[in-house]
Tab-separated table of C-alpha atoms and ligand atoms in Angstrom:
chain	number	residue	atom	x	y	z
O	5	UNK	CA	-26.365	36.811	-34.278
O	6	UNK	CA	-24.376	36.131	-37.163
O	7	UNK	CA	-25.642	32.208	-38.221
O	8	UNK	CA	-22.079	31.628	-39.374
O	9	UNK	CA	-20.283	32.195	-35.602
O	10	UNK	CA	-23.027	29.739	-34.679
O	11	UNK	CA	-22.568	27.356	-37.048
O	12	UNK	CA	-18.670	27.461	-36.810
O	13	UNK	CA	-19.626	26.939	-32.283
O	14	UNK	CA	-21.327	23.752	-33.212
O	15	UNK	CA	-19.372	20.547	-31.995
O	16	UNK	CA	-19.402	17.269	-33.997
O	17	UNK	CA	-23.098	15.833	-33.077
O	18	UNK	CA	-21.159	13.333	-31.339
O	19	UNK	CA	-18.703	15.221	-28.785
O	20	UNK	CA	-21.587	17.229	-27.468
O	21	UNK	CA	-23.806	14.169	-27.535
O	22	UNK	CA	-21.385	11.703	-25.769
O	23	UNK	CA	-21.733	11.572	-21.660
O	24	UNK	CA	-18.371	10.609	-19.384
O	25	UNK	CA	-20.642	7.778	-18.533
O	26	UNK	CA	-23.600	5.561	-20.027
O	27	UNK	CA	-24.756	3.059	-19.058
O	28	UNK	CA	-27.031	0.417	-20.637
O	29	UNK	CA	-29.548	-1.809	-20.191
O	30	UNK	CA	-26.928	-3.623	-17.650
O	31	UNK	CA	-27.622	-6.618	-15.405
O	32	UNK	CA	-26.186	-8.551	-13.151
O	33	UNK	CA	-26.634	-11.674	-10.826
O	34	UNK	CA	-25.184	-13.391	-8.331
O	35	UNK	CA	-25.178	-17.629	-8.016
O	36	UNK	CA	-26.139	-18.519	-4.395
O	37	UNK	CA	-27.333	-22.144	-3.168
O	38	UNK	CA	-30.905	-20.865	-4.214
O	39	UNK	CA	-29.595	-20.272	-7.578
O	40	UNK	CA	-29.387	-17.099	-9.369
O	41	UNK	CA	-30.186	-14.100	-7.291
O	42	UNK	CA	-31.066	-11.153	-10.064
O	43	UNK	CA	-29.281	-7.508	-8.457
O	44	UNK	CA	-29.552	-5.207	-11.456
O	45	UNK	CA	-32.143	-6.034	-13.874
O	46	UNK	CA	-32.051	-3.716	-16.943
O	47	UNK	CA	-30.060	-0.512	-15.389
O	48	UNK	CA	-29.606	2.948	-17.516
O	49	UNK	CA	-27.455	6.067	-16.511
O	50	UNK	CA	-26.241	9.094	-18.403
O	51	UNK	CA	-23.390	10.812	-16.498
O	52	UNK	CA	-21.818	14.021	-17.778
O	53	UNK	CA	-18.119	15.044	-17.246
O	54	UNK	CA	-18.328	17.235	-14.035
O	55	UNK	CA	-22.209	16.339	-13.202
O	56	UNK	CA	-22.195	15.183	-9.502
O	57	UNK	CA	-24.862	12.105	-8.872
O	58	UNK	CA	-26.185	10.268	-5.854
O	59	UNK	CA	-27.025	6.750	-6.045
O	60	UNK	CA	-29.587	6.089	-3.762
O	61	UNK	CA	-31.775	2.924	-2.290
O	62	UNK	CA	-32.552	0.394	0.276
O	63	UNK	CA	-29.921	-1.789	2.156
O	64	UNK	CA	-29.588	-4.813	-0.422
O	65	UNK	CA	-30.805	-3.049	-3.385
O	66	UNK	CA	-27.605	-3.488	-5.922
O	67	UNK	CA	-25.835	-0.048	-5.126
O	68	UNK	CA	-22.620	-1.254	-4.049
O	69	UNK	CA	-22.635	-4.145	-7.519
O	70	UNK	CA	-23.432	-0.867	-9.669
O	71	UNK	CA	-20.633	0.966	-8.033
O	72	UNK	CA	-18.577	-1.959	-8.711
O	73	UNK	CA	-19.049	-2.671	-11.885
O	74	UNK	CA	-18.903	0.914	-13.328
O	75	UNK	CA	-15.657	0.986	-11.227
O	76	UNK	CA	-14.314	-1.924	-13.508
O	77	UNK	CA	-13.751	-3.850	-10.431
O	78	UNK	CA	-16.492	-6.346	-11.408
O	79	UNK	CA	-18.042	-7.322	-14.654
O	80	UNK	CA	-22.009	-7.667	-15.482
O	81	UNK	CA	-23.867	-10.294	-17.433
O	82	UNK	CA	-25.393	-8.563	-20.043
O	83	UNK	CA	-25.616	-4.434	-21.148
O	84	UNK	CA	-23.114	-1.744	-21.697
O	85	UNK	CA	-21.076	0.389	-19.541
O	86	UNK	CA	-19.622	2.957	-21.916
O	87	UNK	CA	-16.728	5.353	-20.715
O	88	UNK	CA	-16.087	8.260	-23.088
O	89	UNK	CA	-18.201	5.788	-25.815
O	90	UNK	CA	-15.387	2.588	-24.771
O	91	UNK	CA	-17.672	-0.391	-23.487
O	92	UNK	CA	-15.317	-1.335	-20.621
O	93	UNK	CA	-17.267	-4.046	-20.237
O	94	UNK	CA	-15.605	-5.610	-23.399
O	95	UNK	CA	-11.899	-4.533	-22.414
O	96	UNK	CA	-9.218	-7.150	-21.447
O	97	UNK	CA	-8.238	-7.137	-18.085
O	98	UNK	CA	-5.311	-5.190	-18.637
O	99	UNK	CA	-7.405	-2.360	-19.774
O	100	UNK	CA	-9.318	-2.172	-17.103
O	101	UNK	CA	-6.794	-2.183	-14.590
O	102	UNK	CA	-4.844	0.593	-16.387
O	103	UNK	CA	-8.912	2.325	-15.977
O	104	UNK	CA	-8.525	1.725	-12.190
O	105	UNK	CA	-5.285	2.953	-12.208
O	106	UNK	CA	-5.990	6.630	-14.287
O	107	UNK	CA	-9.266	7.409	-15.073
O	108	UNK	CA	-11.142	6.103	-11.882
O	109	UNK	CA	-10.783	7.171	-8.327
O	110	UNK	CA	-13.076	5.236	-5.621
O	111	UNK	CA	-13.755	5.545	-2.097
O	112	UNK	CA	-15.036	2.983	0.004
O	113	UNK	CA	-17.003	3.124	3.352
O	114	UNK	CA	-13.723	1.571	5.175
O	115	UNK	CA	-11.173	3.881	3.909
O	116	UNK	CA	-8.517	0.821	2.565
O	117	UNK	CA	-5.600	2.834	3.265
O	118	UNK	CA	-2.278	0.704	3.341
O	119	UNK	CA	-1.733	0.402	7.084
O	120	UNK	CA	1.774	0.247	6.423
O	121	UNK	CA	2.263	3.629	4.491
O	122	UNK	CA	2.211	7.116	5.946
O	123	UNK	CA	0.006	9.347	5.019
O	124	UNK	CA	2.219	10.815	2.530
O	125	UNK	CA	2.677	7.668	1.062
O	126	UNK	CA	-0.846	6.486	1.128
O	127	UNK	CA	-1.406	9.562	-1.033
O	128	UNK	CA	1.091	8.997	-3.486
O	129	UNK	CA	1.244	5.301	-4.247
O	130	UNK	CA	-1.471	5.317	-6.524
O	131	UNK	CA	-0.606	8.354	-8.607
O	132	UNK	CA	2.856	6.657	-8.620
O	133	UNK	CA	1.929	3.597	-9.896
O	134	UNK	CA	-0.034	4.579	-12.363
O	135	UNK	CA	3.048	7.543	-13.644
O	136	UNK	CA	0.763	10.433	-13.109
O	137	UNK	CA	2.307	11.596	-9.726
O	138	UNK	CA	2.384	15.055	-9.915
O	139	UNK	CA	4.015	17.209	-6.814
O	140	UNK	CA	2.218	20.340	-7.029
O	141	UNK	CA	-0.973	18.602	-7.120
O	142	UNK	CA	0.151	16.313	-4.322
O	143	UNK	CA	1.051	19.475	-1.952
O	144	UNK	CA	-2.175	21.479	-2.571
O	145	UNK	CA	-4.184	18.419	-1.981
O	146	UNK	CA	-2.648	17.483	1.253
O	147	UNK	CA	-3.106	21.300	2.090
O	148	UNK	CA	-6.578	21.542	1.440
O	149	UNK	CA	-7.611	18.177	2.665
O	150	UNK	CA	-5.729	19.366	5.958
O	151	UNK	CA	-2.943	16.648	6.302
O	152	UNK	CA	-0.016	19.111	6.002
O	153	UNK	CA	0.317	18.501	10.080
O	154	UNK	CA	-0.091	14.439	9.484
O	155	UNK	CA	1.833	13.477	6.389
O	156	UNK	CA	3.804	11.012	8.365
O	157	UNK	CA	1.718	9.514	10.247
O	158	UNK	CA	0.284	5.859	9.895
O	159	UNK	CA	-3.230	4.832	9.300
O	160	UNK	CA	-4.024	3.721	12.819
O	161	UNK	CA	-2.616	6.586	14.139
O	162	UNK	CA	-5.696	8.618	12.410
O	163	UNK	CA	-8.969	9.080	13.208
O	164	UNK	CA	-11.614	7.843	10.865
O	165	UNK	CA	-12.586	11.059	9.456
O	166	UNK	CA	-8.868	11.629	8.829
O	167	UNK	CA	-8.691	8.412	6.952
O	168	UNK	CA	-11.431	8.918	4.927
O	169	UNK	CA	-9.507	12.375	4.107
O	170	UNK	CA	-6.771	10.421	2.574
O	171	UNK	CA	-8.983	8.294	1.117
O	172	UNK	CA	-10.320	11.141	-1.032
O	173	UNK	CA	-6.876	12.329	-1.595
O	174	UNK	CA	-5.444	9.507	-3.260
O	175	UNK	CA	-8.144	8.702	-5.410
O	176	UNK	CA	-7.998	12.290	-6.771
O	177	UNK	CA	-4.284	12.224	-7.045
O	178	UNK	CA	-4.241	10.996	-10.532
O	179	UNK	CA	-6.704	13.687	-11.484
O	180	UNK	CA	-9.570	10.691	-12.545
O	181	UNK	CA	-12.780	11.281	-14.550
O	182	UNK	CA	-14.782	9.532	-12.822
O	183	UNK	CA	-14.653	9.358	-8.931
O	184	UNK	CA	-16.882	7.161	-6.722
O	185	UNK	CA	-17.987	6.584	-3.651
O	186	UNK	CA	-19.457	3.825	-1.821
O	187	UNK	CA	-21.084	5.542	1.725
O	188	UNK	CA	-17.970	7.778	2.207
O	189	UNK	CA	-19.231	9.000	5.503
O	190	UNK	CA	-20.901	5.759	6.453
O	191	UNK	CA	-18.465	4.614	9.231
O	192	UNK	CA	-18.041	8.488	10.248
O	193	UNK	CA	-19.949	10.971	12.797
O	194	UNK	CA	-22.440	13.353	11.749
O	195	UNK	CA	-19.254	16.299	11.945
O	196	UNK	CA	-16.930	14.240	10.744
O	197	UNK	CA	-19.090	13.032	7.425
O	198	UNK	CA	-20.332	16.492	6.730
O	199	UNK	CA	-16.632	17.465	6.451
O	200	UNK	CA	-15.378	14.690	4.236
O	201	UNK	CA	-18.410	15.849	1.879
O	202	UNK	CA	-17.727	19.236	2.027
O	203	UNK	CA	-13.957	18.786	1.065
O	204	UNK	CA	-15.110	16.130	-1.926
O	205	UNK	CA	-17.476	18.449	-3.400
O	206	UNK	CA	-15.095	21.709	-3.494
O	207	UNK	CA	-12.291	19.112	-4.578
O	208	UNK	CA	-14.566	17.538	-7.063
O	209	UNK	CA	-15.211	20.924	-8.196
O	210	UNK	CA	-11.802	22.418	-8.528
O	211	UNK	CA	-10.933	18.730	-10.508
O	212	UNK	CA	-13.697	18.858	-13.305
O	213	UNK	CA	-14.673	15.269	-12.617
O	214	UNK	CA	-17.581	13.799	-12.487
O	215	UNK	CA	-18.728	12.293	-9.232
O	216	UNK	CA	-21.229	9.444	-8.333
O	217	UNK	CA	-21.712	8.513	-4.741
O	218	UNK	CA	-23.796	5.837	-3.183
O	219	UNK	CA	-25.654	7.500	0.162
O	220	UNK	CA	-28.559	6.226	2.026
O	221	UNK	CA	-28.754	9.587	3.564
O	222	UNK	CA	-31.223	12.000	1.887
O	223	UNK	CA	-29.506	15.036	3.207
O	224	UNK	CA	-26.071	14.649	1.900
O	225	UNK	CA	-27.512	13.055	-1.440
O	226	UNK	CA	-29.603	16.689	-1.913
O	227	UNK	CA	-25.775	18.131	-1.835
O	228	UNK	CA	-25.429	16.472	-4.876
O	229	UNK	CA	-27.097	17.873	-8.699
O	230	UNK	CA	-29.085	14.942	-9.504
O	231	UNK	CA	-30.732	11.844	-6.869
O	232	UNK	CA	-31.592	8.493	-8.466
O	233	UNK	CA	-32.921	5.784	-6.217
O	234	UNK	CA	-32.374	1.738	-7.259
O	235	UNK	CA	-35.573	0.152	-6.509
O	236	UNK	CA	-36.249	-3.740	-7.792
O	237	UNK	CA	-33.132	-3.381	-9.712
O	238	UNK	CA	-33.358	-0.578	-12.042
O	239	UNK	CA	-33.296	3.695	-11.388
O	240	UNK	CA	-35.510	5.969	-11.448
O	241	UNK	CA	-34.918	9.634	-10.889
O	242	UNK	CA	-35.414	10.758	-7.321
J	323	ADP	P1	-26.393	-2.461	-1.522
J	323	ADP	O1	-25.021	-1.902	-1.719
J	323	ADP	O2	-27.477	-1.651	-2.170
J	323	ADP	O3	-26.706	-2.705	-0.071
J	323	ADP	P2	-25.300	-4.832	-2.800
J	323	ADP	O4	-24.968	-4.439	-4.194
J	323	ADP	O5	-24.170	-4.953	-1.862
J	323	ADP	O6	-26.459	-3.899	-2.244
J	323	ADP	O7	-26.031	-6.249	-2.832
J	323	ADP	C1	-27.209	-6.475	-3.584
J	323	ADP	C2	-27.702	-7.893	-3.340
J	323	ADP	O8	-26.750	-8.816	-3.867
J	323	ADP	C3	-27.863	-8.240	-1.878
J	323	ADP	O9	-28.978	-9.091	-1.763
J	323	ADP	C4	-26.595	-8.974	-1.549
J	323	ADP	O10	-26.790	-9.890	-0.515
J	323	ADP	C5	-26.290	-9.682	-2.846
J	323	ADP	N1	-24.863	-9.892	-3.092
J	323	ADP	C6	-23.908	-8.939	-3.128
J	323	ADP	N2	-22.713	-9.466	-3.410
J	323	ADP	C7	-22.901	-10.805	-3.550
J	323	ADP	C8	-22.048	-11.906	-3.859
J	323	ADP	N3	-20.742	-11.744	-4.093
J	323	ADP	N4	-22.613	-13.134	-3.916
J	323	ADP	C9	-23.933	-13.319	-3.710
J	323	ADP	N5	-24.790	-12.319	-3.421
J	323	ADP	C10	-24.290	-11.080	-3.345
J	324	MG	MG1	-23.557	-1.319	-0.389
C-alpha cells in the first residue's frame, strides 16, 4: 500500500484516541447516621461512541449511583467523568442540564412517563424542550417502537411493556450519545422485557449511540458487546 494514503487516513492521535465516555478514578459516598457509607471507590470505564455495555452486580453494589452520576443527574466526590474529553463533573449546573436535555437519553426501571401526556406527547416533550424535535424521526420511531395504534393514549391506559416502549422512545428522540438504562425490563415479564431489548438494541443500532445498561440478568447483559460487573465498588470486566 502506498505509505502516503496511509499516512494521509491517520486521525489526529487524539480523535481516534478519545472514547464517548471515560471515566476516572471516580468515587462516591453517601452520609447516613453511621457516617459515610463508601459506594464507588476508585471506578474506571472507557466507552466508545456506538459500543453497547452492561453494567452488572449485586443488589446494593453502586450501579444505579454510577448510572446516575454519568447521567449528570448526580455529582461524585472525587475522579473524572469525561464526555467527548469535557469533565462534566466540573460543568455548572446549567451545563449539565442542557447534557440531560441533548446528549443523554435514560431509562429507568419505572418508566417516568408524564401521566398526564399522551403517548404522542410523552414522546415529544423532551425533544421539544430541548429544540431538537424532529418529525420524521418522531414518526419512524413511533412506527418501529409499535405505538402508531396508541399515540393518544395516556400512560395508565398502557401496559408496562408499552410504557417502557415510550420510555425508549423519548429518550432517543433527541438522537443522544449516550443512552442509559437502569433495569429497563426490571418491572416487565420475561416476553415483555425481551421485546423492549430487542427494540433498544436495533434502535440503538440504527442511532449510532452508545449504550450502557445496568442488568442483573446475565442473559440479556450477554446481548450486549462488553459485561463489567461492580464488585466492592470498582469494575472489573465480566
Ligand atoms: P444498586 O443500584 O447496585 O442496587 P445503588 O447505587 O442504588 O445500588 O446503592 C448503592 C448503595 O448506596 C446501597 O447500599 C444503597 O443503600 C446506598 N444508597 C443509595 N442511595 C443512597 C442515598 N441517597 N443515601 C444513602 N445511601 C444511599
Ligand atoms: Mg439500582
Amino acid at each position: 500500500m502506498n505509505p502516503l494514503s496511509v499516512r494521509a487516513r491517520q486521525a489526529p492521535a487524539d480523535t481516534l484516541a478519545s472514547p464517548l465516555l471515560r471515566v476516572v478514578n471516580l468515587r462516591k459516598s453517601y452520609a447516613t447516621p453511621q457516617g459515610p457509607l463508601p459506594v464507588l471507590r476508585g471506578v474506571d470505564l472507557v466507552l466508545r461512541a456506538g459500543e453497547t455495555l452492561a453494567l452488572m452486580g449485586e443488589s446494593g453494589s453502586g450501579k444505579s449511583t454510577l448510572l446516575h452520576l454519568v447521567g449528570a443527574l448526580d455529582r461524585g466526590d472525587a475522579g473524572e467523568i469525561l464526555l467527548e474529553g469535557v469533565d462534566i463533573e466540573r460543568l455548572s449546573e446549567n451545563a449539565r442540564a442542557a447534557l440531560r436535555r441533548e446528549a443523554i437519553g435514560v431509562v429507568f426501571q419505572q418508566f417516568n412517563l408524564v401521566a398526564s401526556l399522551t403517548v404522542a406527547e410523552n414522546l415529544a416533550f423532551q425533544a421539544r424542550l430541548a429544540g431538537r424535535y424532529d418529525p420524521d424521526w418522531q414518526a419512524r420511531l413511533t412506527a418501529r417502537l409499535g405505538l402508531d395504534a396508541l399515540a393518544a393514549r395516556y400512560p395508565e391506559q398502557l401496559s408496562g411493556g408499552q410504557q417502557q416502549r415510550v420510555a425508549v422512545g423519548r429518550a432517543l428522540a433527541v438522537r443522544p450519545k449516550l443512552l442509559l438504562a437502569d433495569e429497563p425490563t426490571g418491572n416487565l415479564d420475561e416476553a415483555a422485557g425481551d421485546a423492549v431489548m430487542a427494540l433498544t438494541l436495533d434502535l440503538v443500532a440504527e442511532t449510532g449511540c452508545a449504550f450502557l445498561m445496568v442488568t442483573h440478568s446475565a442473559r440479556l447483559a450477554a446481548r450486549l458487546e462488553r459485561q463489567e460487573t461492580l464488585i466492592a465498588g470498582a469494575l472489573s470486566a465480566s
